Short mmCIF file of C-alpha atoms in Angstrom, two decimals:
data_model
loop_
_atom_site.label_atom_id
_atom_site.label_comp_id
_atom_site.label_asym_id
_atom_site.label_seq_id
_atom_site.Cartn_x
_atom_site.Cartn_y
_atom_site.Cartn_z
CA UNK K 744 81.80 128.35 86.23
CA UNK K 745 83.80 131.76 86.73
CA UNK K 746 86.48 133.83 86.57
CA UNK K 747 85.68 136.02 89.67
CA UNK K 748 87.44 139.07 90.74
CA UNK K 749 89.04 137.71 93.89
CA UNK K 750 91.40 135.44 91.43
CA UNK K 751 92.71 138.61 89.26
CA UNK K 752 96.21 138.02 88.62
CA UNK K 753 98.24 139.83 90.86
CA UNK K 754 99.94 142.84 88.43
CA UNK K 755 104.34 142.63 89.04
CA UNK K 756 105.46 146.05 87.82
CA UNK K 757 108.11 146.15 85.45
CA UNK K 758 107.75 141.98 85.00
CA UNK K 759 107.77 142.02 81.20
CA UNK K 760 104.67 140.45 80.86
CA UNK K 761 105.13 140.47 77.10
CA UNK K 762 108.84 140.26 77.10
CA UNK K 763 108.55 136.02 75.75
CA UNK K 764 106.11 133.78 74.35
CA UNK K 765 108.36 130.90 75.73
CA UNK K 766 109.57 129.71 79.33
CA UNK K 767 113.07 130.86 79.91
CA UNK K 768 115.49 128.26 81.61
CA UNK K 769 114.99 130.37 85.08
CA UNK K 770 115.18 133.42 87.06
CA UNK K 771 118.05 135.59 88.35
CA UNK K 772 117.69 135.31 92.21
CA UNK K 773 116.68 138.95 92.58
CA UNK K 774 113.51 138.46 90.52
CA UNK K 775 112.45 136.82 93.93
CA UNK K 776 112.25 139.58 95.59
CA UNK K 777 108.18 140.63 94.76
CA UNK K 778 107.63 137.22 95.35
CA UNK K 779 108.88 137.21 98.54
CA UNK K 780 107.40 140.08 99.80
CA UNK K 781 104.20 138.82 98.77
CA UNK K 782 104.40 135.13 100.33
CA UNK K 783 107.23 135.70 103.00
CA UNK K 784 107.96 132.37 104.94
CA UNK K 785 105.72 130.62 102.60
CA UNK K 786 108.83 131.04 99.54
CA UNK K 787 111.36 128.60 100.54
CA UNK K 788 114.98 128.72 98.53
CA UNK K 789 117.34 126.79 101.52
CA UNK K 790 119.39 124.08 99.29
CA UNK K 791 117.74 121.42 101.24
CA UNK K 792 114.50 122.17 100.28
CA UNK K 793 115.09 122.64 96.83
CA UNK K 794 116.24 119.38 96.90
CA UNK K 795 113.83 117.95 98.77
CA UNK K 796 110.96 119.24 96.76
CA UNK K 797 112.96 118.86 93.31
CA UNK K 798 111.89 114.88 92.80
CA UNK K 799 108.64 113.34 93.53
CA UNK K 800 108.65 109.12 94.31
CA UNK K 801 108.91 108.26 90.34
CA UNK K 802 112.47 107.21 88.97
CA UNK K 803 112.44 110.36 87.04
CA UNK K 804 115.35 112.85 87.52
CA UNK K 805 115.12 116.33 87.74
CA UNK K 806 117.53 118.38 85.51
CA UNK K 807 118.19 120.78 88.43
CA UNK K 808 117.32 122.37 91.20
CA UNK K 809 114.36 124.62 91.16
CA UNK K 810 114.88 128.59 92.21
CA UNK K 811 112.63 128.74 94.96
CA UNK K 812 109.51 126.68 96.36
CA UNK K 813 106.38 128.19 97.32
CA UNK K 814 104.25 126.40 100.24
CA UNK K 815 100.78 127.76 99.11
CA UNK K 816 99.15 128.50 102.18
CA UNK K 817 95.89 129.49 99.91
CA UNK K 818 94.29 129.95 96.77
CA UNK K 819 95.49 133.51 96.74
CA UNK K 820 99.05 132.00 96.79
CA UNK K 821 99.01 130.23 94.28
CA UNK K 822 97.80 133.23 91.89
CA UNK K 823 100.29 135.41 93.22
CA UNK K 824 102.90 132.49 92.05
CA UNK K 825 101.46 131.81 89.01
CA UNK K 826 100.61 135.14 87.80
CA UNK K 827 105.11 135.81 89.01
CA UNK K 828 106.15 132.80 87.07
CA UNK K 829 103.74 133.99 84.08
CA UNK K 830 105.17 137.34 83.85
CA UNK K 831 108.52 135.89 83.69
CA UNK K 832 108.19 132.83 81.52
CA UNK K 833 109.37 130.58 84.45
CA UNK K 834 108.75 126.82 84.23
CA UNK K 835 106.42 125.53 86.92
CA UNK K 836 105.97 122.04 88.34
CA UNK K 837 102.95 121.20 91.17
CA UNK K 838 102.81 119.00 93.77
CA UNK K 839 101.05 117.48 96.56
CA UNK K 840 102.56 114.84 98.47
CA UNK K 841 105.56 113.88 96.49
CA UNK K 842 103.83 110.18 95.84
CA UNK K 843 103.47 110.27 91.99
CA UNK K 844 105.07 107.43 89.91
CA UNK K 845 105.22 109.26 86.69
CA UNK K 846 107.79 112.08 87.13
CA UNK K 847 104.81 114.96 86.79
CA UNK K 848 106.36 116.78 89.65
CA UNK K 849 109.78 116.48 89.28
CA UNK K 850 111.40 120.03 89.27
CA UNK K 851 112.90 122.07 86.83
CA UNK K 852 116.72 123.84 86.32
CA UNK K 853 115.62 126.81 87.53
CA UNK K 854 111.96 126.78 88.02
CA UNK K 855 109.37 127.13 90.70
CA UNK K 856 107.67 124.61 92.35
CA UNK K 857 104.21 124.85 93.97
CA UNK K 858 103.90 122.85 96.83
CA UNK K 859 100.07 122.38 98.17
CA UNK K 860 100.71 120.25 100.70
CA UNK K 861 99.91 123.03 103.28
CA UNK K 862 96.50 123.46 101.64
CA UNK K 863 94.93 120.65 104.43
CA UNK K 864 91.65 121.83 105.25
CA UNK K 865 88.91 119.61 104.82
CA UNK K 866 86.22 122.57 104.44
CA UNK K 867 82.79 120.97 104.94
CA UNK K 868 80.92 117.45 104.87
CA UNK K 869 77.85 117.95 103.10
CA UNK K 870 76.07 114.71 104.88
CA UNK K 871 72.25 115.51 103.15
CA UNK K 872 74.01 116.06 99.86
CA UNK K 873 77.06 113.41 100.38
CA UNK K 874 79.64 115.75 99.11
CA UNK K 875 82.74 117.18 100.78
CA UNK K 876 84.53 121.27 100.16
CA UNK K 877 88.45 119.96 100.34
CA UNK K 878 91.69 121.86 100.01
CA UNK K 879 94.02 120.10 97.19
CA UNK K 880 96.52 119.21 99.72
CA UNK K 881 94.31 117.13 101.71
CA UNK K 882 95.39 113.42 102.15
CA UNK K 883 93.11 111.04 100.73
CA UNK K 884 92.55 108.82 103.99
CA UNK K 885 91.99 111.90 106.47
CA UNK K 886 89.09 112.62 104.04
CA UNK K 887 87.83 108.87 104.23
CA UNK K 888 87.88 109.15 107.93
CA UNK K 889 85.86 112.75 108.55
CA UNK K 890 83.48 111.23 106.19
CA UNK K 891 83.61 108.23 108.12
CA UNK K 892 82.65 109.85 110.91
CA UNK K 893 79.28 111.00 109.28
CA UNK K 894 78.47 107.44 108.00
CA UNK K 895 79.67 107.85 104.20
CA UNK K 896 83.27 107.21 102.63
CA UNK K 897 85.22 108.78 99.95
CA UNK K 898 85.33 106.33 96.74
CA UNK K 899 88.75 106.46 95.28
CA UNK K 900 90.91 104.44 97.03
CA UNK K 901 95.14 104.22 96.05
CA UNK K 902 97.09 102.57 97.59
CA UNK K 903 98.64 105.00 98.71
CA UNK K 904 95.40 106.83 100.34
CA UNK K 905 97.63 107.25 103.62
CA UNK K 906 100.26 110.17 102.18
CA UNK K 907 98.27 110.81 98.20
CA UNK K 908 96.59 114.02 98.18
CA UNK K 909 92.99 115.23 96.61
CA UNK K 910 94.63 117.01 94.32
CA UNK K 911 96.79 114.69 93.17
CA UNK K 912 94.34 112.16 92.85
CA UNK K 913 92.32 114.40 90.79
CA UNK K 914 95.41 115.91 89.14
CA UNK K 915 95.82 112.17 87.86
CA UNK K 916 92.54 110.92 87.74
CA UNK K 917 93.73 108.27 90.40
CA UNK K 918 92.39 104.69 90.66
CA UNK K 919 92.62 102.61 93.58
CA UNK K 920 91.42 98.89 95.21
CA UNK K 921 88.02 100.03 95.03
CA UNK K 922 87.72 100.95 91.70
CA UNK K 923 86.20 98.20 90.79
CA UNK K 924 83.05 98.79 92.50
CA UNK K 925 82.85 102.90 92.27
CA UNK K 926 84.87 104.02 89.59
CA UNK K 927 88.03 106.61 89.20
CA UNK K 928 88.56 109.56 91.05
CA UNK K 929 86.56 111.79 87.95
CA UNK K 930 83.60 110.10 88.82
CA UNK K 931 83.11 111.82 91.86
CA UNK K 932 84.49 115.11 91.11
CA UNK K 933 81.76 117.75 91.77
CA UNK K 934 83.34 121.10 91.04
CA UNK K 935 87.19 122.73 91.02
CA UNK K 936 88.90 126.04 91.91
CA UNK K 937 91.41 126.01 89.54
CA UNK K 938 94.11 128.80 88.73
CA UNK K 939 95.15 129.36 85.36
CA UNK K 940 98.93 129.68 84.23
CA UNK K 941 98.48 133.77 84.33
CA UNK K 942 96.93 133.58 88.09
CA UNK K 943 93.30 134.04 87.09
CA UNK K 944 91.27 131.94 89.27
CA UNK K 945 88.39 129.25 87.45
CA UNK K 946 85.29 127.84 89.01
CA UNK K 947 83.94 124.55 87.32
CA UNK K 948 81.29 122.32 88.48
CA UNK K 949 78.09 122.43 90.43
CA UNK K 950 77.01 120.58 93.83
CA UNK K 951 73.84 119.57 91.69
CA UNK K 952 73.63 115.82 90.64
CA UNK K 953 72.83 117.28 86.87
CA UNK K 954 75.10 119.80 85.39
CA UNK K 955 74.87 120.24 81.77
CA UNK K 956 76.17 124.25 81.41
CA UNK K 957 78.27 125.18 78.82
CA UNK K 958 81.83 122.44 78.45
CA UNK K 959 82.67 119.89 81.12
CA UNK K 960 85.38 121.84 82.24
CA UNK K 961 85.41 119.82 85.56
CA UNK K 962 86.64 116.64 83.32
CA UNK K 963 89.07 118.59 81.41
CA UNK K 964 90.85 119.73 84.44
CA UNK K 965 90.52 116.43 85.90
CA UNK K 966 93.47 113.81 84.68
CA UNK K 967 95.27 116.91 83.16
CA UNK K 968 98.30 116.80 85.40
CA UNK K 969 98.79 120.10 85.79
CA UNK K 970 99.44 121.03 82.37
CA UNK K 971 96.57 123.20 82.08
CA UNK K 972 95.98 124.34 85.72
CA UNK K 973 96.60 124.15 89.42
CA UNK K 974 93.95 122.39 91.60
CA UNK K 975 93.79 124.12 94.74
CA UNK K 976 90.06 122.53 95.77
CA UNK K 977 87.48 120.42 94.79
CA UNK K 978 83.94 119.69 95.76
CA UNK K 979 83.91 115.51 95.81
CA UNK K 980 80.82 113.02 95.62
CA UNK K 981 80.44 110.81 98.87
CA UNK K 982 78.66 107.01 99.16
CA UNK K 983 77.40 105.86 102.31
CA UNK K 984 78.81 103.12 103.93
CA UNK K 985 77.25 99.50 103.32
CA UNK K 986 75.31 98.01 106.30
CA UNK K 987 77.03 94.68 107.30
CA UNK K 988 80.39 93.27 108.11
CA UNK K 989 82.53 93.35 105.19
CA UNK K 990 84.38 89.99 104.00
CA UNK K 991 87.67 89.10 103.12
CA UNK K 992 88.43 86.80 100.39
CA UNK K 993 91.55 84.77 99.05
CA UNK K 994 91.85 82.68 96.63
CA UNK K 995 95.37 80.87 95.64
CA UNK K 996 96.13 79.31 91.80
CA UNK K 997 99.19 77.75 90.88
CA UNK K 998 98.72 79.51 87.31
CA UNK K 999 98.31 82.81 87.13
CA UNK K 1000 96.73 82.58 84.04
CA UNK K 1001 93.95 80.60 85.82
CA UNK K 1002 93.56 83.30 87.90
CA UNK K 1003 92.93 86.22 85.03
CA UNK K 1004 90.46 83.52 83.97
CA UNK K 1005 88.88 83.58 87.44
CA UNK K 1006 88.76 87.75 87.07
CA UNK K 1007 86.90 87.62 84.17
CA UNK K 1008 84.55 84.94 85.43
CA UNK K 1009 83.78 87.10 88.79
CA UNK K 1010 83.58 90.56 86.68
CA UNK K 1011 81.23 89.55 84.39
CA UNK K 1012 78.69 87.69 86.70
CA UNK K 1013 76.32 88.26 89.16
CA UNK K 1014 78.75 88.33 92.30
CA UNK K 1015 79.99 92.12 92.50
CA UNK K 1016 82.54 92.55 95.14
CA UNK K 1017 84.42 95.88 96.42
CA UNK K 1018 87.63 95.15 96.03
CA UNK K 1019 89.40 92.24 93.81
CA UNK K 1020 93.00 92.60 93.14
CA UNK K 1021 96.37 90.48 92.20
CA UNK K 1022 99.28 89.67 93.56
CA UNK K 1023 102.01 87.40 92.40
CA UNK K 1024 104.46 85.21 94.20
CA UNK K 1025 107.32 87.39 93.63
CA UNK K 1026 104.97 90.18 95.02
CA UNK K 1027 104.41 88.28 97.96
CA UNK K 1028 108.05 87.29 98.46
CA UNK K 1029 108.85 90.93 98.88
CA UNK K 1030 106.02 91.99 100.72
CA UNK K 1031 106.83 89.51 103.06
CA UNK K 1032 110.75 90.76 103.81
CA UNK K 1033 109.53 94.48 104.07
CA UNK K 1034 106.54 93.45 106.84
CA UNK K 1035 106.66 90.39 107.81
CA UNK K 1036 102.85 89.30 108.53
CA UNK K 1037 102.94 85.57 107.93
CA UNK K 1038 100.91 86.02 104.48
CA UNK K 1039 99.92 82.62 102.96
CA UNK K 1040 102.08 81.20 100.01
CA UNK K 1041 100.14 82.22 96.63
CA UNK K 1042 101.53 79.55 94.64
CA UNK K 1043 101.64 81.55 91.35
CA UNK K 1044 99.36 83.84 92.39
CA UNK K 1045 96.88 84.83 94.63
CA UNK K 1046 93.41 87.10 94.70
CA UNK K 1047 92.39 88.70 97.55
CA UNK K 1048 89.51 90.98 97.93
CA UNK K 1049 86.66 92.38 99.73
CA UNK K 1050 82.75 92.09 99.64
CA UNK K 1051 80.18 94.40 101.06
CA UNK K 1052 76.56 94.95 101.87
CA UNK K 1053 74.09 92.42 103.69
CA UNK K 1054 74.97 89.78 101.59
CA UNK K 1055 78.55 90.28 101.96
CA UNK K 1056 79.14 86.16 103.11
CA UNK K 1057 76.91 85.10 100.34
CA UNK K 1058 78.77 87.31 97.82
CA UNK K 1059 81.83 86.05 99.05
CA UNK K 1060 80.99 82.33 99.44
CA UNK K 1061 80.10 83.21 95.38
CA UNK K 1062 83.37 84.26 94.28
CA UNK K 1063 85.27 81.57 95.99
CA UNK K 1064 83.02 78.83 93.90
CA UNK K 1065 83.95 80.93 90.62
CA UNK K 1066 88.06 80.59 92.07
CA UNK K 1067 87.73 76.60 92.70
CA UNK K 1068 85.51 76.22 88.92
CA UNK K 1069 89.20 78.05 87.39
CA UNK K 1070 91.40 75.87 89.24
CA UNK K 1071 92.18 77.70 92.90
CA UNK K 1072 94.22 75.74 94.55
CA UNK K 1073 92.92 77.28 98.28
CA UNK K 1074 90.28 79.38 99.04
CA UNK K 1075 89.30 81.35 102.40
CA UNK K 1076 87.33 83.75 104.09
CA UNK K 1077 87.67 85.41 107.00
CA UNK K 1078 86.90 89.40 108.48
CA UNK K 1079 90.78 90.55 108.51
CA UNK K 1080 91.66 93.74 106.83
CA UNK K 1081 95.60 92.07 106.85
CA UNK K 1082 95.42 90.89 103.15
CA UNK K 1083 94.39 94.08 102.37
CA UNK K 1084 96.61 95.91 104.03
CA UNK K 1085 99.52 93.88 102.58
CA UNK K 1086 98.31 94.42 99.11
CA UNK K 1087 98.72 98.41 99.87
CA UNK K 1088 102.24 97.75 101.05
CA UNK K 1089 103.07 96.52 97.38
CA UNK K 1090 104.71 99.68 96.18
CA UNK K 1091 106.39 100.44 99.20
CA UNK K 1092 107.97 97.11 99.34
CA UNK K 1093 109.11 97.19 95.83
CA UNK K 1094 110.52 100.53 96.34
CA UNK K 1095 112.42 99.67 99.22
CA UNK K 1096 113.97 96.40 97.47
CA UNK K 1097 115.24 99.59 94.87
CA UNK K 1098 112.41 98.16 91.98
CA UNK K 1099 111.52 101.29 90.63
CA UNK K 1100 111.13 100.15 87.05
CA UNK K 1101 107.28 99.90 86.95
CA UNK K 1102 104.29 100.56 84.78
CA UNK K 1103 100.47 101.08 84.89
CA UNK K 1104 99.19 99.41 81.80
CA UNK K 1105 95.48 98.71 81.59
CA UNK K 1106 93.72 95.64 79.73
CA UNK K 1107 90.17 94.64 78.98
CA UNK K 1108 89.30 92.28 82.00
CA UNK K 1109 88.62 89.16 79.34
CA UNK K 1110 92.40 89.98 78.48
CA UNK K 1111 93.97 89.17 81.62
CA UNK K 1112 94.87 85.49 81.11
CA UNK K 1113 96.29 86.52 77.71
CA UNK K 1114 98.43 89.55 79.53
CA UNK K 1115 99.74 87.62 81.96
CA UNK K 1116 101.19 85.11 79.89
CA UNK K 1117 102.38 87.38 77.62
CA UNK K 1118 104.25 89.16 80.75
CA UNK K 1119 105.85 85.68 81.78
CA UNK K 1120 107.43 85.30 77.74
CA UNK K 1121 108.42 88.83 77.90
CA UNK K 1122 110.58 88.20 81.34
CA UNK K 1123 111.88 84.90 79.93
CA UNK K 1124 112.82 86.47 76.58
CA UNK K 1125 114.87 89.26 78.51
CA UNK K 1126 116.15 86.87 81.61
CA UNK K 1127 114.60 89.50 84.09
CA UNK K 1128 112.37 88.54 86.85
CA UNK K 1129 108.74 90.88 87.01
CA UNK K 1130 106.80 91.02 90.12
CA UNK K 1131 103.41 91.82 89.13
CA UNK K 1132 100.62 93.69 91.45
CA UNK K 1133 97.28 94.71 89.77
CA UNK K 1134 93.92 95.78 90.37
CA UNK K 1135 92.27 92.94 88.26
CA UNK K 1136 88.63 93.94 88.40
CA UNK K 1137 89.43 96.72 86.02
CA UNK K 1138 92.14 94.97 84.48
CA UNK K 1139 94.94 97.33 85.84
CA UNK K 1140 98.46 96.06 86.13
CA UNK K 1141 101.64 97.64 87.70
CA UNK K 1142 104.28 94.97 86.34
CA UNK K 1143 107.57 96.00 88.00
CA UNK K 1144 111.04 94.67 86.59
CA UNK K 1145 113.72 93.84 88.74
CA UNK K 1146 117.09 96.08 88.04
CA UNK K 1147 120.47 96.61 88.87
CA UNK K 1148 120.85 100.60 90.56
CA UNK K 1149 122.75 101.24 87.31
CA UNK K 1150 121.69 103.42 84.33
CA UNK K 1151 122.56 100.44 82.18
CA UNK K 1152 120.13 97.96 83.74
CA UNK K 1153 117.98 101.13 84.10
CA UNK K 1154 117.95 101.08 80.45
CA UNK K 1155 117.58 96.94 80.28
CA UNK K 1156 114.25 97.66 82.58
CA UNK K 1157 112.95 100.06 80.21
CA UNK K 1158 113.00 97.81 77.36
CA UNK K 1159 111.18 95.12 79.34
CA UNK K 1160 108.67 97.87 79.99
CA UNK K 1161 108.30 99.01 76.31
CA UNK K 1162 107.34 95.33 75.52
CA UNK K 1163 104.91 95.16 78.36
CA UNK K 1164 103.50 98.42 77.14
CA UNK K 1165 103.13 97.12 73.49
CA UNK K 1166 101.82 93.70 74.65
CA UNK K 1167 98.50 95.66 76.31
CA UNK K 1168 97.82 97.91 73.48
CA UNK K 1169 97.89 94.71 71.10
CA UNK K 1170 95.06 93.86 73.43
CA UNK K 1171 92.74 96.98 73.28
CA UNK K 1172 94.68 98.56 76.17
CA UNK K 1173 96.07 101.66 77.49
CA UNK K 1174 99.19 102.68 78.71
CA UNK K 1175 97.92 104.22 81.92
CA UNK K 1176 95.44 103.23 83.48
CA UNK K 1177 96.17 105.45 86.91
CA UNK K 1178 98.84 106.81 87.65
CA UNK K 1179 99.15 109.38 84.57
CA UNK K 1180 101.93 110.13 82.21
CA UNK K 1181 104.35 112.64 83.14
CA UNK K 1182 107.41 112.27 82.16
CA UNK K 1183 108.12 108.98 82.64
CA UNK K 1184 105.76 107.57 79.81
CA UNK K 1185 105.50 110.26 77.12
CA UNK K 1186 107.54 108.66 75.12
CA UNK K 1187 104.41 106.36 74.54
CA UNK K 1188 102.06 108.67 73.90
CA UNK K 1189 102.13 108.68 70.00
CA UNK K 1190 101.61 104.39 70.65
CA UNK K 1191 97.85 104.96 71.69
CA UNK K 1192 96.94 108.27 70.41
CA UNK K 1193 97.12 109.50 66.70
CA UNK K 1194 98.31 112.65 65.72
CA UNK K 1195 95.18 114.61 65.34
CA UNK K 1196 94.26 113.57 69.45
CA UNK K 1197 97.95 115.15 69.69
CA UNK K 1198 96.86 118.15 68.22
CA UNK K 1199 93.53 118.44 69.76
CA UNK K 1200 95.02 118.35 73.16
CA UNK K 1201 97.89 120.72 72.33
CA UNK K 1202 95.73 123.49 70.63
CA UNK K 1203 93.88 123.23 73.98
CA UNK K 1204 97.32 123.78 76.42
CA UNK K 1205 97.99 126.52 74.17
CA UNK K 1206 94.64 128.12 74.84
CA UNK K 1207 95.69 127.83 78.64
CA UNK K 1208 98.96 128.56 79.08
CA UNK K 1209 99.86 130.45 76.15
CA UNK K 1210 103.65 130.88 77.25
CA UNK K 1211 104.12 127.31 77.95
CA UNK K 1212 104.71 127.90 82.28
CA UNK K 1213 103.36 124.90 83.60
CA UNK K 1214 104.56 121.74 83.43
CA UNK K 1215 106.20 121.79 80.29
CA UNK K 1216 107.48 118.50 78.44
CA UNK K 1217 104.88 116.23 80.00
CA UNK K 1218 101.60 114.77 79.81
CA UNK K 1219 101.40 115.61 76.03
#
């Protein structure tokens, strides 16, 4: 880990370094003149973009536009933007590809943005050490495929692998379909270049298997959503792909309860597959309208998955007798990807019936059966219908509440969200699971976390970002 001399933060005469210990509200639009100077076509301030680059795909609002966007082009960029906004006490908000569901890089009245999303490169595959030198801005399924290419794959797998970035998966700590099997996206992170709020630039990490030097600075930074940093690359851990023909499975339950029993019956035995998520009826329903692709009828619910290795049929054969023992009303298997692929449509399907009232709750696996009930009293009790996706292996859940485009039944949703959130933490849960906090859930912090893990976590912002620049009002 170092601060090297390359990532010095770039000195603005006559910036009144000292001049605040908090952000101001913005900048007057000549301050932008160093800035520009230093990044030229890279500082965008058109209307359109500020727009454009002011939300992110969350139903959080931003209170303004921004001043100016900068379209890092490099590392370097990014210091020269942070040490600018540092100087200056501007607020800060990063971003990738726009794709987060928690508000983290929603804009602020008069603030910067960082955009990385020109920060593509994918730097080197490491085949005899299976890792991978990335730029944060590259997108999670061109990765996949150059890896491909070399006979190994990238882990983490969202849903959204097709437009998410690296660094927003690591920004987040992302999850994904194949979680269940490999893990979150911190369990391959190798090393980070990080810069810090005043533009210094931080090495964490090693390419080693074994690091145990000094703090794991690599896991701080990792799930911190900006708030203490900006990811501009990462070194990443890559598996090899299994030898075989993958399967597809399905399995189809008339209660959906049966079919959280089912999870916890394939989790917690012998047959380990790649993939094993949930999707409800309603789920379906709307999946269906958005691309039609003749998916079966679920009955309440359905499981669909994926099984690798050798033994893939075997595996597969395995979980379907562990469906039919809970109650499956129809299993199958065949070697189609289309389940799959319908399943990652989920969000985009939801979003484009205007159901943007969603969470990302997490429950122990044995507490699915429990959870789900639970959601079905919850929608009865508030006469809303809830479509519910989830990535039941780990016992993720993204229950999403159908709303009016009003800020009234905005508000209605919410409620209906707050219950859902209380109902997993009565379980042993969390209130994220993937997709972070932002702003979105914040509120709920103080629900799961006491006031001394509070403190702990703002004494260490503090230590970061003494004036308070990036991403203020979230994640803590």
């Amino acid at each position: 880990m170092s601060v090297d001399g390359r990532g010095a933060a770039p000195a603005f005469v006559g910036a009144g370094r000292d001049a605040a210990s908090s952000p101001v509200p913005g900048a007057a639009p000549t301050d932008l003149d160093d800035l520009r100077v230093a990044l030229d076509d890279r500082l965008l301030t058109d209307p359109a973009s500020l727009a454009a680059y002011a939300v992110d795909s969350s139903r959080a609002q931003p209170e303004g536009l921004p001043i100016a966007v900068v379209r890092a082009a490099s590392t370097d960029d990014v210091s020269t933007a942070l040490a600018w906004a540092h100087a200056r006490g501007i607020r800060v908000s990063v971003r990738g590809a726009g794709t987060g569901l928690s508000g983290g890089a929603v804009a602020y009245a008069g603030g910067l943005v960082i955009s990385l999303e020109a920060m593509n490169r994918i730097l080197d595959i490491d085949v005899d050490n299976r890792l991978a030198d990335v730029e944060a801005g590259v997108i999670t399924a061109d990765l996949d495929a150059a890896a491909l290419a070399h006979g190994l794959f990238f882990p983490p797998d969202p849903a959204s692998a097709r437009w998410s970035t690296i660094g927003g998966n690591i920004a987040t700590n992302a999850g994904g379909l194949r979680c269940v099997a490999h893990g979150v996206t911190t369990d391959v992170v190798a090393a980070l270049e990080v810069v810090l709020a005043d533009g210094r630039v931080l090495r964490t990490g090693a390419r080693t298997r074994k690091n145990t030097t000094g703090y794991d600075l690599t896991s701080l930074f990792t799930g911190s959503e900006g708030t203490l940093g900006v990811i501009t690359a990462a070194t990443v851990r890559l598996k090899p792909v299994p030898p075989g023909q993958p399967r597809t499975f399905r399995a189809s339950f008339d209660d959906i309860e049966d079919a959280g029993r089912a999870v916890t019956a394939i989790v917690s035995g012998p047959a380990a597959p790649e993939v094993l998520e949930l999707i409800d009826a309603r789920s379906v329903e709307i999946i269906e309208a958005f691309h039609p692709s003749g998916l079966p009828s679920p009955g309440a619910a359905m499981l669909v998955g994926q099984t690798v290795g050798l033994a893939a049929h075997e595996t597969a054969e395995a979980i379907g007798e562990i469906c039919r023992a809970h109650r499956a009303a129809e299993t199958e298997i065949s070697d189609s990807d289309s389940l799959l692929e319908a399943r990652r449509l989920a969000n985009p399907a939801l979003t484009a019936q205007g159901l943007r009232v969603s969470c990302d709750v997490g429950v122990p696996v044995a507490a699915l059966a429990t959870v789900f009930r639970g959601i079905g009293e919850i929608a009865e009790r508030h006469g809303r219908r809830i479509a519910v996706v989830a990535h039941a292996g780990d016992g993720n859940l993204h229950p999403t509440v159908e709303a009016g485009d009003t800020p009234d039944e905005y508000a209605a949703a919410e409620l209906v969200i707050d219950d859902i959130t209380r109902l997993a933490l009565s379980l042993g849960g969390t209130i994220s699971g993937e997709h972070g906090i932002g702003s979105v859930k914040r509120h709920e912090l103080p629900w799961q976390q006491d006031a001394t893990a509070l403190d702990v976590q703002r004494a260490i912002k503090a230590a970061l970002d003494p004036r308070g620049i990036l991403t203020p009002g979230r994640a803590i």
